[in-house]
Short mmCIF file of C-alpha atoms and ligand atoms in Angstrom, two decimals:
data_model
loop_
_atom_site.label_atom_id
_atom_site.label_comp_id
_atom_site.label_asym_id
_atom_site.label_seq_id
_atom_site.Cartn_x
_atom_site.Cartn_y
_atom_site.Cartn_z
CA UNK A 18 18.08 4.31 112.20
CA UNK A 19 16.15 1.35 111.83
CA UNK A 20 14.38 1.47 108.41
CA UNK A 21 10.35 1.11 108.28
CA UNK A 22 9.45 -1.31 105.55
CA UNK A 23 5.44 -1.80 104.73
CA UNK A 24 4.34 -4.93 103.06
CA UNK A 25 1.04 -5.05 101.24
CA UNK A 26 -0.32 -8.52 101.07
CA UNK A 27 1.83 -10.18 104.34
CA UNK A 28 -0.97 -12.67 105.61
CA UNK A 29 0.60 -15.36 103.15
CA UNK A 30 2.95 -16.86 100.44
CA UNK A 31 5.37 -14.13 99.43
CA UNK A 32 4.34 -11.05 101.91
CA UNK A 33 4.74 -13.05 104.71
CA UNK A 34 7.71 -14.52 104.26
CA UNK A 35 9.07 -11.12 103.10
CA UNK A 36 7.73 -9.50 106.34
CA UNK A 37 9.47 -12.61 108.37
CA UNK A 38 12.82 -12.22 105.95
CA UNK A 39 13.02 -8.23 106.50
CA UNK A 40 12.09 -8.33 110.81
CA UNK A 41 15.16 -11.05 110.72
CA UNK A 42 17.27 -8.47 108.97
CA UNK A 43 16.63 -6.20 111.38
CA UNK A 44 13.87 -3.97 109.56
CA UNK A 45 10.45 -2.66 111.44
CA UNK A 46 7.91 -3.99 109.06
CA UNK A 47 4.04 -2.88 108.87
CA UNK A 48 2.55 -5.93 107.33
CA UNK A 49 -0.77 -5.26 106.10
CA UNK A 50 -3.68 -7.90 104.52
CA UNK A 51 -7.25 -8.44 105.56
CA UNK A 52 -7.12 -11.24 107.79
CA UNK A 53 -6.72 -9.74 110.90
CA UNK A 54 -6.22 -13.49 112.92
CA UNK A 55 -3.24 -14.14 110.30
CA UNK A 56 -1.63 -10.46 110.78
CA UNK A 57 -1.78 -11.17 114.70
CA UNK A 58 -0.37 -14.35 114.34
CA UNK A 59 2.83 -12.91 112.20
CA UNK A 60 2.97 -10.31 115.12
CA UNK A 61 2.86 -12.78 117.84
CA UNK A 62 5.50 -14.73 116.19
CA UNK A 63 7.55 -12.04 114.96
CA UNK A 64 7.23 -9.65 118.26
CA UNK A 65 7.36 -5.82 118.50
CA UNK A 66 9.12 -5.14 115.10
CA UNK A 67 6.14 -6.34 113.36
CA UNK A 68 2.71 -3.85 113.44
CA UNK A 69 -0.33 -5.40 111.82
CA UNK A 70 -2.16 -3.74 109.90
CA UNK A 71 -5.60 -4.26 108.27
CA UNK A 72 -5.68 -3.07 104.98
CA UNK A 73 -8.17 -3.94 102.26
CA UNK A 74 -6.24 -3.05 98.69
CA UNK A 75 -9.54 -2.01 97.01
CA UNK A 76 -10.44 0.30 99.82
CA UNK A 77 -9.43 3.43 98.60
CA UNK A 78 -10.53 5.87 101.20
CA UNK A 79 -8.36 3.65 103.62
CA UNK A 80 -5.44 3.74 101.16
CA UNK A 81 -5.66 7.55 100.53
CA UNK A 82 -5.85 7.86 104.81
CA UNK A 83 -2.67 5.49 104.96
CA UNK A 84 0.10 7.32 105.89
CA UNK A 85 -2.16 10.05 108.65
CA UNK A 86 -3.27 6.58 110.39
CA UNK A 87 0.04 4.99 110.95
CA UNK A 88 0.85 4.99 114.79
CA UNK A 89 3.64 7.08 116.02
CA UNK A 90 6.72 6.45 115.39
CA UNK A 91 5.69 4.42 112.06
CA UNK A 92 4.61 7.17 109.82
CA UNK A 93 8.14 7.48 108.05
CA UNK A 94 8.03 4.61 105.64
CA UNK A 95 11.22 4.16 104.41
CA UNK A 96 9.92 0.88 101.91
CA UNK A 97 6.84 0.10 100.29
CA UNK A 98 6.54 -3.76 98.80
CA UNK A 99 4.24 -3.62 96.70
CA UNK A 100 3.23 -7.47 96.89
CA UNK A 101 -0.70 -7.53 97.03
CA UNK A 102 -2.01 -9.27 93.91
CA UNK A 103 -4.02 -11.39 92.33
CA UNK A 104 -5.03 -13.78 89.13
CA UNK A 105 -8.48 -15.20 88.80
CA UNK A 106 -8.99 -17.35 86.28
CA UNK A 107 -7.20 -19.19 83.06
CA UNK A 108 -9.93 -19.34 80.37
CA UNK A 109 -9.45 -17.60 77.33
CA UNK A 110 -10.69 -13.76 76.76
CA UNK A 111 -13.74 -14.53 75.30
CA UNK A 112 -14.49 -16.93 77.71
CA UNK A 113 -13.96 -15.31 81.34
CA UNK A 114 -15.69 -13.33 83.68
CA UNK A 115 -15.55 -9.89 83.40
CA UNK A 116 -15.68 -9.18 87.22
CA UNK A 117 -12.57 -11.48 87.37
CA UNK A 118 -10.94 -8.71 84.94
CA UNK A 119 -12.25 -5.88 87.11
CA UNK A 120 -11.13 -7.39 90.30
CA UNK A 121 -8.05 -7.92 89.05
CA UNK A 122 -7.40 -4.40 87.26
CA UNK A 123 -8.63 -2.89 91.00
CA UNK A 124 -6.01 -4.67 93.33
CA UNK A 125 -3.31 -5.23 91.15
CA UNK A 126 -3.32 -2.21 89.42
CA UNK A 127 -5.89 0.47 90.91
CA UNK A 128 -4.82 -0.36 94.94
CA UNK A 129 -0.70 -0.40 93.75
CA UNK A 130 -0.87 2.89 92.49
CA UNK A 131 -3.06 4.17 94.97
CA UNK A 132 -0.80 3.05 98.44
CA UNK A 133 2.08 4.18 96.19
CA UNK A 134 0.64 7.50 95.81
CA UNK A 135 0.19 7.77 99.45
CA UNK A 136 3.45 6.76 100.51
CA UNK A 137 5.56 8.45 97.95
CA UNK A 138 5.71 12.12 98.86
CA UNK A 139 6.74 11.22 102.16
CA UNK A 140 9.88 9.24 100.62
CA UNK A 141 10.27 12.45 98.21
CA UNK A 142 10.49 14.62 101.03
CA UNK A 143 12.82 12.31 102.93
CA UNK A 144 15.07 12.11 100.16
CA UNK A 145 15.10 8.43 101.01
CA UNK A 146 12.81 5.30 100.33
CA UNK A 147 12.45 2.01 97.86
CA UNK A 148 9.58 0.94 96.27
CA UNK A 149 9.84 -2.58 95.43
CA UNK A 150 7.02 -4.10 93.26
CA UNK A 151 6.32 -7.51 92.81
CA UNK A 152 5.27 -8.19 89.33
CA UNK A 153 5.53 -10.98 87.31
CA UNK A 154 7.02 -12.80 84.09
CA UNK A 155 3.35 -12.80 82.83
CA UNK A 156 3.48 -8.79 82.31
CA UNK A 157 6.33 -9.57 79.65
CA UNK A 158 5.23 -12.97 78.18
CA UNK A 159 2.26 -13.66 77.06
CA UNK A 160 0.43 -16.86 77.40
CA UNK A 161 -2.97 -18.80 76.48
CA UNK A 162 -5.23 -17.54 79.76
CA UNK A 163 -3.17 -14.63 81.08
CA UNK A 164 -4.72 -12.10 79.08
CA UNK A 165 -5.91 -9.18 81.87
CA UNK A 166 -3.62 -10.76 84.99
CA UNK A 167 -0.68 -10.41 82.27
CA UNK A 168 -1.79 -7.16 81.26
CA UNK A 169 -1.85 -5.98 84.91
CA UNK A 170 1.76 -6.70 85.31
CA UNK A 171 2.71 -5.03 82.23
CA UNK A 172 1.13 -2.06 83.75
CA UNK A 173 3.17 -2.45 86.81
CA UNK A 174 6.71 -3.10 84.95
CA UNK A 175 5.75 0.07 82.75
CA UNK A 176 4.81 2.01 85.82
CA UNK A 177 8.14 1.28 88.01
CA UNK A 178 9.94 1.72 85.14
CA UNK A 179 8.22 5.40 84.31
CA UNK A 180 8.63 5.97 88.39
CA UNK A 181 12.46 5.83 87.97
CA UNK A 182 12.06 8.53 85.03
CA UNK A 183 9.63 10.52 87.84
CA UNK A 184 12.35 9.93 90.81
CA UNK A 185 15.41 10.66 88.97
CA UNK A 186 17.48 13.01 91.07
CA UNK A 187 15.73 12.26 94.40
CA UNK A 188 17.76 9.15 96.22
CA UNK A 189 14.33 7.26 96.40
CA UNK A 190 14.86 3.54 94.54
CA UNK A 191 12.29 1.84 92.56
CA UNK A 192 12.24 -2.27 91.45
CA UNK A 193 10.22 -4.53 89.61
CA UNK A 194 10.68 -8.21 90.97
CA UNK A 195 9.20 -10.09 88.22
CA UNK A 196 8.41 -14.08 88.99
CA UNK A 197 7.45 -17.04 87.09
CA UNK A 198 6.36 -20.35 88.70
CA UNK A 199 6.07 -19.77 92.24
CA UNK A 200 5.08 -22.24 94.76
CA UNK A 201 4.20 -22.12 98.24
CA UNK A 202 1.67 -19.73 98.05
CA UNK A 203 -2.43 -19.26 97.41
CA UNK A 204 -1.89 -17.73 93.95
CA UNK A 205 -2.73 -20.79 92.51
CA UNK A 206 -5.84 -21.59 94.46
CA UNK A 207 -7.39 -18.15 94.32
CA UNK A 208 -6.44 -18.22 90.62
CA UNK A 209 -8.14 -21.67 89.70
CA UNK A 210 -10.67 -21.56 92.76
CA UNK A 211 -10.08 -25.32 93.19
CA UNK A 212 -7.40 -26.96 95.35
CA UNK A 213 -6.97 -29.97 93.65
CA UNK A 214 -5.96 -28.24 90.30
CA UNK A 215 -4.00 -25.76 92.16
CA UNK A 216 -1.66 -28.62 93.36
CA UNK A 217 -1.80 -29.89 89.60
CA UNK A 218 0.08 -26.80 88.71
CA UNK A 219 2.91 -27.60 90.99
CA UNK A 220 3.05 -31.22 90.32
CA UNK A 221 6.43 -32.82 89.20
CA UNK A 222 8.16 -29.40 89.24
CA UNK A 223 10.39 -27.10 91.44
CA UNK A 224 8.77 -23.97 91.79
CA UNK A 225 10.27 -20.61 93.27
CA UNK A 226 9.33 -20.56 96.93
CA UNK A 227 8.07 -17.42 98.74
CA UNK A 228 11.59 -17.45 100.93
CA UNK A 229 13.56 -17.33 96.98
CA UNK A 230 11.57 -13.89 96.56
CA UNK A 231 12.06 -12.71 100.20
CA UNK A 232 15.48 -13.13 99.60
CA UNK A 233 15.97 -11.38 96.43
CA UNK A 234 13.84 -8.55 97.93
CA UNK A 235 16.27 -8.06 100.90
CA UNK A 236 19.32 -8.49 98.80
CA UNK A 237 18.01 -5.52 96.53
CA UNK A 238 16.97 -3.59 99.47
CA UNK A 239 20.36 -4.32 101.02
CA UNK A 240 22.59 -3.10 98.10
CA UNK A 241 24.60 0.47 98.57
CA UNK A 242 22.05 3.53 98.17
CA UNK A 243 23.64 4.35 95.11
CA UNK A 244 22.95 0.84 92.97
CA UNK A 245 19.24 0.76 91.59
CA UNK A 246 18.09 -2.36 90.59
CA UNK A 247 15.72 -1.41 88.07
CA UNK A 248 13.98 -5.24 87.09
CA UNK A 249 14.66 -8.50 88.32
CA UNK A 250 13.27 -11.49 86.03
CA UNK A 251 13.31 -15.20 87.96
CA UNK A 252 11.85 -17.95 87.43
CA UNK A 253 12.88 -21.44 88.23
CA UNK A 254 15.31 -23.16 86.69
CA UNK A 255 12.37 -25.76 85.44
CA UNK A 256 10.92 -23.05 83.79
CA UNK A 257 11.32 -21.16 80.21
CA UNK A 258 9.45 -18.90 78.03
CA UNK A 259 7.76 -21.46 75.87
CA UNK A 260 7.89 -19.55 72.30
CA UNK A 261 5.14 -18.87 69.46
CA UNK A 262 1.70 -20.48 68.54
CA UNK A 263 0.87 -21.53 65.11
CA UNK A 264 -2.77 -22.55 64.96
CA UNK A 265 -2.61 -25.64 62.12
CA UNK A 266 -5.66 -26.08 59.63
CA UNK A 267 -7.30 -22.59 60.34
CA UNK A 268 -8.71 -21.48 57.11
CA UNK A 269 -8.33 -17.44 56.98
C1 8X3 B 4 2.97 -15.79 88.16
C2 8X3 B 4 3.40 -16.24 87.30
O1 8X3 B 4 3.34 -17.69 84.85
O2 8X3 B 4 1.49 -17.96 86.95
O3 8X3 B 4 3.08 -14.44 88.40
O4 8X3 B 4 1.51 -16.21 85.72
S1 8X3 B 4 2.18 -17.01 86.13
#
């Protein structure tokens, strides 16, 4: 039986690459996002195995109504890829806009738990399923300006670990994928609100690409049903955790 995957944030970057890869691997994919023109283009290029679905991760009512609102033949979602998420700003906490913080919490935490809550009961009832969330190394390693973005990804990491506890005894799997520096997506353009500054983030680096994320998701999903990858931390070879910082000349 062909498995049905729902990928959030599939209009660009990781989500688009994951949708393309999984359709290529023989899955049927529900691709969600806000930009219908991009979803339609994806559907056109991938054919009937892809269902485009306009969905705003901030629209709680739509997320709660999601399972019942899916077309016939698409309702039994086997796999949820929680990809939608964003970072806004790189300023210190004391300089950040609280509206940006709220937006990250809304999308990265509230939207993610809402859609998970909407789809999980069906997976448990059918006793098959897999939830893969895209976390971040920012959920483990603090860095200057990471503040609430890193906090939301730490939430995702712990939520996924806790899901494993609740799902123990079922055949539903849960995985957190935690990438570091990734190019080929709109992540830094959205975060910095400046295309030149976004390009500078990747200057003289060879970051992880969306296809690398898609490859990893495909591998995690394709493992035998008795294997659960709890978490994967991945960085480009050109990146490493930077250690602790010391402020000099500060009299306390
Ligand atoms: C993206 C990785 O290092 O920009 O989640 O926070 S980082």
